[in-house]
PDB file of C-alpha atoms in Angstrom:
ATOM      1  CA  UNK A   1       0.000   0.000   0.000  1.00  0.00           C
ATOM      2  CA  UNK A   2       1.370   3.459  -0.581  1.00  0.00           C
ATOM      3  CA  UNK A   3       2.270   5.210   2.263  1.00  0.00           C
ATOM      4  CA  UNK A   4       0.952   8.710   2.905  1.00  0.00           C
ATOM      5  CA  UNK A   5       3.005  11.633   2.730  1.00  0.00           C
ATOM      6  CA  UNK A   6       2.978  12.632   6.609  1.00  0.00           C
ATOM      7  CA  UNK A   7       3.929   8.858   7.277  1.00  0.00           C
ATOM      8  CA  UNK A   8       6.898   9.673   4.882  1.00  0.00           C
ATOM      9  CA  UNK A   9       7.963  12.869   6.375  1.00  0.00           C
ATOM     10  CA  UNK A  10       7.823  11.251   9.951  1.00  0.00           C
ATOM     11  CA  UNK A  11      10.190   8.903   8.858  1.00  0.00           C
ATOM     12  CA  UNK A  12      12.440  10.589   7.207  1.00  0.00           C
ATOM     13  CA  UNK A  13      12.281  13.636   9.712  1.00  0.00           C
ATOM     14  CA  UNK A  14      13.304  10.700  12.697  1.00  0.00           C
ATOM     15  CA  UNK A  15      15.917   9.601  10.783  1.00  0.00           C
ATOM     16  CA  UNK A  16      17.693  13.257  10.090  1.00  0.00           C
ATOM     17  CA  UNK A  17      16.928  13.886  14.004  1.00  0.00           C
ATOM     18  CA  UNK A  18      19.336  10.904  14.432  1.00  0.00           C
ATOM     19  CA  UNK A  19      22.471  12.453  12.640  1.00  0.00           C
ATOM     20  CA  UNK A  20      25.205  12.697  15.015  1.00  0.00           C
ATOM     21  CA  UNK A  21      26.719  15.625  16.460  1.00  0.00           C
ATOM     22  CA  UNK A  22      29.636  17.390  14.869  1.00  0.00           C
ATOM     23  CA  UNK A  23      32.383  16.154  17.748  1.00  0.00           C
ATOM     24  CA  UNK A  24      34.398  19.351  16.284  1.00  0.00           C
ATOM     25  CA  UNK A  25      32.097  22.590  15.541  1.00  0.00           C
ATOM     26  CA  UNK A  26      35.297  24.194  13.899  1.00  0.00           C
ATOM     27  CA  UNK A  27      36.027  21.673  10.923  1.00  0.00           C
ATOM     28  CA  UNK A  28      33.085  20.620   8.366  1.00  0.00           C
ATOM     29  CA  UNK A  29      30.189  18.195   9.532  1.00  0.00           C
ATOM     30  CA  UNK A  30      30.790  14.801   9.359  1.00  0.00           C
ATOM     31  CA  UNK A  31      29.289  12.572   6.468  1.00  0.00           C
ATOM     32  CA  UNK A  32      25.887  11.352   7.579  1.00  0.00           C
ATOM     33  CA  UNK A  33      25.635   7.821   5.829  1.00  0.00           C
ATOM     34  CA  UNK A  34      22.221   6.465   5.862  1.00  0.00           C
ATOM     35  CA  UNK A  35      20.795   2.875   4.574  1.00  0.00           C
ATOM     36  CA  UNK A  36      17.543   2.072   3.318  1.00  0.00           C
ATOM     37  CA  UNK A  37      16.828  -1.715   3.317  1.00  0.00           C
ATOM     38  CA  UNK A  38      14.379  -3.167   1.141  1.00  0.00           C
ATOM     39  CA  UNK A  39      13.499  -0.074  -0.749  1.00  0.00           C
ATOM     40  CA  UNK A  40      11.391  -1.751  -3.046  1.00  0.00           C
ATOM     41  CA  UNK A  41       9.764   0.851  -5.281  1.00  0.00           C
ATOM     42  CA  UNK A  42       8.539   2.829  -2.483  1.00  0.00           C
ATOM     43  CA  UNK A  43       8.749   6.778  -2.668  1.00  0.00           C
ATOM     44  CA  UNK A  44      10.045   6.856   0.432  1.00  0.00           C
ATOM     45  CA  UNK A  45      13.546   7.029  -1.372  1.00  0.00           C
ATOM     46  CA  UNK A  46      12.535  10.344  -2.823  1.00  0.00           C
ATOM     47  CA  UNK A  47      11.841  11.175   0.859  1.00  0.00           C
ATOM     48  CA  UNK A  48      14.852  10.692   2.126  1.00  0.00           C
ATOM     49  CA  UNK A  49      16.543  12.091  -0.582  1.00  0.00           C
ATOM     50  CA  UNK A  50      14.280  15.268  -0.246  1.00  0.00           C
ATOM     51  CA  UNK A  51      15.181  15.526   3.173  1.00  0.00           C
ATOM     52  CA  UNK A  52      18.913  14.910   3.233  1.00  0.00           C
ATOM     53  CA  UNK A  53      19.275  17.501   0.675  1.00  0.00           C
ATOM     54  CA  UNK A  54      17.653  20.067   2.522  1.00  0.00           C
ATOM     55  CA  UNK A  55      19.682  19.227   5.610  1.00  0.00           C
ATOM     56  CA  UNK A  56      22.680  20.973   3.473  1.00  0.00           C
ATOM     57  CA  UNK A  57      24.941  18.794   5.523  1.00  0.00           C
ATOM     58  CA  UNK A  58      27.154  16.003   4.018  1.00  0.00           C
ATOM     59  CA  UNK A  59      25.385  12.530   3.472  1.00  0.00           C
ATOM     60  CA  UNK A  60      25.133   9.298   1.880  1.00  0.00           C
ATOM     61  CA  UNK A  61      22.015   7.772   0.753  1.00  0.00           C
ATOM     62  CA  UNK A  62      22.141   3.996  -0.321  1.00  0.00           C
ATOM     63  CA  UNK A  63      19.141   1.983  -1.179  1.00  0.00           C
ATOM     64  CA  UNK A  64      18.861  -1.923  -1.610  1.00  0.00           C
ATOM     65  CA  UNK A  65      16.822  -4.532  -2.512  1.00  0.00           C
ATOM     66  CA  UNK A  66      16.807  -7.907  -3.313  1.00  0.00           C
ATOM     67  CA  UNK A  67      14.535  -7.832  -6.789  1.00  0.00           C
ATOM     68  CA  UNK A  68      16.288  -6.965  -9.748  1.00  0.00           C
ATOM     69  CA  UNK A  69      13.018  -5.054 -10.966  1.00  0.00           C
ATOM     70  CA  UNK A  70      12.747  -2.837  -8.353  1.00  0.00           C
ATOM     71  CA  UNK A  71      16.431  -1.896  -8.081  1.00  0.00           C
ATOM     72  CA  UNK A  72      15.672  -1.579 -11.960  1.00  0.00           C
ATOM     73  CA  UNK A  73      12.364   0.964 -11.414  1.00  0.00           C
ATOM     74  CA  UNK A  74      14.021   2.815  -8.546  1.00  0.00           C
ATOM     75  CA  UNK A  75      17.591   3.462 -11.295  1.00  0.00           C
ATOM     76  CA  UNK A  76      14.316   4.538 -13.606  1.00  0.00           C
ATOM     77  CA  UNK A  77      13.089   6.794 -11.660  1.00  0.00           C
ATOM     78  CA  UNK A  78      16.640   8.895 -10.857  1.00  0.00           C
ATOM     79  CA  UNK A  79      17.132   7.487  -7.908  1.00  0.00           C
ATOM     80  CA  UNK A  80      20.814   7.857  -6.392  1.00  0.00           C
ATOM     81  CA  UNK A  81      22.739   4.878  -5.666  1.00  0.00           C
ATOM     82  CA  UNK A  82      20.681   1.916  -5.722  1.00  0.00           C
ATOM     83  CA  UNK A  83      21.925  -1.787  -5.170  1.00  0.00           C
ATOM     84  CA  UNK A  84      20.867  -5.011  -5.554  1.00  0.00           C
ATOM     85  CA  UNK A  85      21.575  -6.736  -1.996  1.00  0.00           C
ATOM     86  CA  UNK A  86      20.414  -9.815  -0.213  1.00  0.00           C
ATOM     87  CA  UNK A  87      20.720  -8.622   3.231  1.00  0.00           C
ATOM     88  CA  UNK A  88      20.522 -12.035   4.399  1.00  0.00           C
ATOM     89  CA  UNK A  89      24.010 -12.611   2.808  1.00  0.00           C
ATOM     90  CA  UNK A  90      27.383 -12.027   4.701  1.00  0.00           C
ATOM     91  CA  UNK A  91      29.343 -11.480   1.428  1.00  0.00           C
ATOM     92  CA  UNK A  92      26.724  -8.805  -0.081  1.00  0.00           C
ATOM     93  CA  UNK A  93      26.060  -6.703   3.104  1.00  0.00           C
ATOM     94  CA  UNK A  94      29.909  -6.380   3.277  1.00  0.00           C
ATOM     95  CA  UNK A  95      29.960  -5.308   0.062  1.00  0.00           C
ATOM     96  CA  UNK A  96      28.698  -1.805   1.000  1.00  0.00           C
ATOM     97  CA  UNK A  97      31.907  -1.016   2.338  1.00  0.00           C
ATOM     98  CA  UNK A  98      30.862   1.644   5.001  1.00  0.00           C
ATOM     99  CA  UNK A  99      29.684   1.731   8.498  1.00  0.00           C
ATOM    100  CA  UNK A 100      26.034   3.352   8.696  1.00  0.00           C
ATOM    101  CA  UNK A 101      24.798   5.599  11.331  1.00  0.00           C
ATOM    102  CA  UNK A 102      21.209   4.785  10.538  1.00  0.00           C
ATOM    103  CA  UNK A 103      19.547   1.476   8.916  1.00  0.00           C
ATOM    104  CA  UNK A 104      15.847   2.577   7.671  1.00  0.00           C
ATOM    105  CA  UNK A 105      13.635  -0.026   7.406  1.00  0.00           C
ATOM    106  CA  UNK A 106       9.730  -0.223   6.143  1.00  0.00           C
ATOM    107  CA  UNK A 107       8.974  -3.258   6.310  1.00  0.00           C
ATOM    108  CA  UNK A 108      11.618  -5.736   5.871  1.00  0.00           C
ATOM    109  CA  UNK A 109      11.511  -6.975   9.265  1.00  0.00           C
ATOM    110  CA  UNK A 110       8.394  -7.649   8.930  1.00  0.00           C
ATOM    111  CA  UNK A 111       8.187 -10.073   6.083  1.00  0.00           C
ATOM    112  CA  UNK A 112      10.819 -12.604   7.681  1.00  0.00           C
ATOM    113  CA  UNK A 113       8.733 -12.187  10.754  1.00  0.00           C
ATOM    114  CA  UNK A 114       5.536 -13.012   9.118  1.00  0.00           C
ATOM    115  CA  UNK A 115       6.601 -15.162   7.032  1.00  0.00           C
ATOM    116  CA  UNK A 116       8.267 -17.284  10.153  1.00  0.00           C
ATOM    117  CA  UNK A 117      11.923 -17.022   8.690  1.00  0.00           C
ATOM    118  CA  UNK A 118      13.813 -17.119  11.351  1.00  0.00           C
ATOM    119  CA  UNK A 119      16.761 -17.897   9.847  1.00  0.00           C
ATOM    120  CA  UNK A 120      16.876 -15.037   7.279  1.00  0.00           C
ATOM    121  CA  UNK A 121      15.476 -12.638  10.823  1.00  0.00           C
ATOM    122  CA  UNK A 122      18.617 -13.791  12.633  1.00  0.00           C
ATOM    123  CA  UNK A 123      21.077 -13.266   9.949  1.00  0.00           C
ATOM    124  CA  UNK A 124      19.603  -9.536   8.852  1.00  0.00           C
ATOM    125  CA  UNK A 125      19.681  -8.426  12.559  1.00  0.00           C
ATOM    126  CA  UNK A 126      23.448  -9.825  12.591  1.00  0.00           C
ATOM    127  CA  UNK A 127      24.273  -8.356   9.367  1.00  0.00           C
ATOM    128  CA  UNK A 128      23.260  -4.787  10.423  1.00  0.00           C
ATOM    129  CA  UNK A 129      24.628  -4.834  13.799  1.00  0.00           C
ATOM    130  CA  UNK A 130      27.847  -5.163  11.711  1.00  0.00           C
ATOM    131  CA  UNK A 131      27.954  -2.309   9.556  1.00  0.00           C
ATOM    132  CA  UNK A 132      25.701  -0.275  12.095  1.00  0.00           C
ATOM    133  CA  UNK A 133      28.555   2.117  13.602  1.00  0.00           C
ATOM    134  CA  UNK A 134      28.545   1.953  17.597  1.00  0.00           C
ATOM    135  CA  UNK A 135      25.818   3.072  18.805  1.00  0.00           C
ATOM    136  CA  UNK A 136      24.180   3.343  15.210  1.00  0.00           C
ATOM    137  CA  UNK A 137      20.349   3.460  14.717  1.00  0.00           C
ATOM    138  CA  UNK A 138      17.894   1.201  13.386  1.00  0.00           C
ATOM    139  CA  UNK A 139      14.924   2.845  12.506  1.00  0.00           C
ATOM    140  CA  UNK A 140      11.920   0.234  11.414  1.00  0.00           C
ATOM    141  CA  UNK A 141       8.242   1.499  10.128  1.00  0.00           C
ATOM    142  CA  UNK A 142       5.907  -1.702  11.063  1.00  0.00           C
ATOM    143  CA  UNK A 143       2.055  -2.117  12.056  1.00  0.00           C
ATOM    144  CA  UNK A 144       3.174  -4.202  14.604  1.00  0.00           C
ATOM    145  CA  UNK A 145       3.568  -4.425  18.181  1.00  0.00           C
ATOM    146  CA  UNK A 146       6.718  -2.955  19.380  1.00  0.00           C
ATOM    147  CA  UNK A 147       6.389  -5.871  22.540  1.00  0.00           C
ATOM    148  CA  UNK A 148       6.642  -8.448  19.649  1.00  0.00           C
ATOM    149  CA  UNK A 149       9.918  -6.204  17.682  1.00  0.00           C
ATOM    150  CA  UNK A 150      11.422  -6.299  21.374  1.00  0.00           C
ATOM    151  CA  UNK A 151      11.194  -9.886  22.071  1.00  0.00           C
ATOM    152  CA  UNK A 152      12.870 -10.349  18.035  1.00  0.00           C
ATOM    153  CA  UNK A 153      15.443  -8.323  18.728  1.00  0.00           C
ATOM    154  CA  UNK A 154      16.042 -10.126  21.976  1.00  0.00           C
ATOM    155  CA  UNK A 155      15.736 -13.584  20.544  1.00  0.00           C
ATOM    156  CA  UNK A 156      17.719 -13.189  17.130  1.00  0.00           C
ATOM    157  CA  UNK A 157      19.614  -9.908  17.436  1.00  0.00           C
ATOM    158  CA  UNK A 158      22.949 -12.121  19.343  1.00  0.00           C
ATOM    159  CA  UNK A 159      23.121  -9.348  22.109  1.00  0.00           C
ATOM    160  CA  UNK A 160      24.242  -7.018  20.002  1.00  0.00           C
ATOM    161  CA  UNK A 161      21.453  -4.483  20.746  1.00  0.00           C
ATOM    162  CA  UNK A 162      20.791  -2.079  23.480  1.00  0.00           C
ATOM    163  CA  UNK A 163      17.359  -2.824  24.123  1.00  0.00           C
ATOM    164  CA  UNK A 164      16.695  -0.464  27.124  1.00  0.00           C
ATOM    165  CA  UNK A 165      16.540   2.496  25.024  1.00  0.00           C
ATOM    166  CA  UNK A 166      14.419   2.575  22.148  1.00  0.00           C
ATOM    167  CA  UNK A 167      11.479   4.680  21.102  1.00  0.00           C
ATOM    168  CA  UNK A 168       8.407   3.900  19.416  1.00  0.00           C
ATOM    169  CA  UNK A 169       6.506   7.096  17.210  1.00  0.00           C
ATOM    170  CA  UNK A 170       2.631   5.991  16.465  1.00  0.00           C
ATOM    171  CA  UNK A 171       1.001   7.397  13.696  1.00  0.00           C
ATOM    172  CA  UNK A 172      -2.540   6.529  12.466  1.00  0.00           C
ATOM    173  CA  UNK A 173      -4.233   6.877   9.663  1.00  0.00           C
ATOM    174  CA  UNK A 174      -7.462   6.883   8.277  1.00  0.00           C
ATOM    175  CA  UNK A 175      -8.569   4.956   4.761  1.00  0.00           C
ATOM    176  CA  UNK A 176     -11.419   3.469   3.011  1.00  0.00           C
ATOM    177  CA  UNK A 177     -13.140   2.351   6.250  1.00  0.00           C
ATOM    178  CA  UNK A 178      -9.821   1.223   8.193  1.00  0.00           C
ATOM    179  CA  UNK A 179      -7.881   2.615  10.697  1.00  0.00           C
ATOM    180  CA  UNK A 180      -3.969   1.685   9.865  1.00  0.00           C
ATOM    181  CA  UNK A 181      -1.460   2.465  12.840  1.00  0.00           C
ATOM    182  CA  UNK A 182       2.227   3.061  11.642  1.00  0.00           C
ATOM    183  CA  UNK A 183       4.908   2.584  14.089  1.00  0.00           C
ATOM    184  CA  UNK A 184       8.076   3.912  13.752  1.00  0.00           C
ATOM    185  CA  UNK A 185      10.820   2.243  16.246  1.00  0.00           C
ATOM    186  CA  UNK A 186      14.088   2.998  16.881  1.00  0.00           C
ATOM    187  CA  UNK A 187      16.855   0.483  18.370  1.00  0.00           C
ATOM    188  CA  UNK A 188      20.346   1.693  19.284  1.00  0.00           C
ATOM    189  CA  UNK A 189      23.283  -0.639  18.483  1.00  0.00           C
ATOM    190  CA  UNK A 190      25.092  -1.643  21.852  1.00  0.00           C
ATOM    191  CA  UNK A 191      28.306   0.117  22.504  1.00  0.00           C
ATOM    192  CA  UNK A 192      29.567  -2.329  24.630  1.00  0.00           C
ATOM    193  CA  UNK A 193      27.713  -5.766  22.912  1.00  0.00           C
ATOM    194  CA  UNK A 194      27.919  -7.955  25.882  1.00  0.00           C
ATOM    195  CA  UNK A 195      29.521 -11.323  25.338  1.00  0.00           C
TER     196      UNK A 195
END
């Protein structure tokens, strides 16, 4: 379903309220480097984009996904670097070759969840806690219970997560006759992952 446009800028407004601080006011910002995880074709890349921009501070945007055809339709539509990832995979998560200070994700999650991969859930949290910088952000849009996100992360994310701090944004919206709640949850990535 497409999302509306104040779900979008909530998202994309938590994840620019997440850019570090400058540890240095007297020498140039440091580069903000953001990751959008199964992009899909959603606009939300546009979003982003939109938003970084405006920021005027340094940044970079990637955006992945695992279907060649929507990689293909986001490269369509002018979208800036756009990969074609399996973020289930070791090898192509490495690939990126940066540490991120934010992992957005709308929806991802979600589908291994649902879909009772646990597998594929386990190796995606461990993948991101690995090129999440310390004490890096994962931002995840989901209609579901942040309880249930909690006990994932707990069960699958290898300690690797602080899990006492971590806030949830609800949005609803109205449509045709339902009423669709929008969480947006953000997890900090432990500084100190205990053993």
């Amino acid at each position: 379903p497409t999302l509306s446009s104040s779900l979008l800028t909530s998202i994309a407004s938590t994840v620019i309220s997440l850019r570090p601080s400058n540890p240095n006011p007297n020498s140039p910002p440091p580069t903000f480097n953001v990751l959008h995880v199964g992009a899909g074709t959603s606009t939300l890349c546009e979003t982003l984009e939109s938003h970084l921009t405006s920021s005027s501070k340094p940044y970079n945007l990637t955006h992945v996904d695992v279907t060649p055809s929507s990689v293909s339709a986001l490269k369509s539509r002018g979208i800036n670097d756009v990969r074609l990832i399996d973020v289930t995979s070791l090898s192509d998560v490495l690939s990126l070759e940066r540490e991120y200070d934010v992992i957005v994700d709308k929806g991802l999650l979600d589908c291994f969840v649902h879909s009772g991969d646990e597998e594929s859930l386990g190796r995606t949290l461990d993948n991101f806690a690995r090129i999440l910088r310390e004490g890096g952000r994962y931002v995840m849009v989901t209609n579901d219970d942040p309880d249930g996100r909690l006990s994932d992360f707990m069960e699958y994310g290898n300690k690797k997560w602080d899990l006492s701090k971590f806030n949830v944004k609800c949005l609803v919206e109205e449509g045709e006759g339902d009423v669709v709640v929008h969480m947006i949850q953000v997890r900090k990535k432990s500084i100190d992952p205990k053993p």
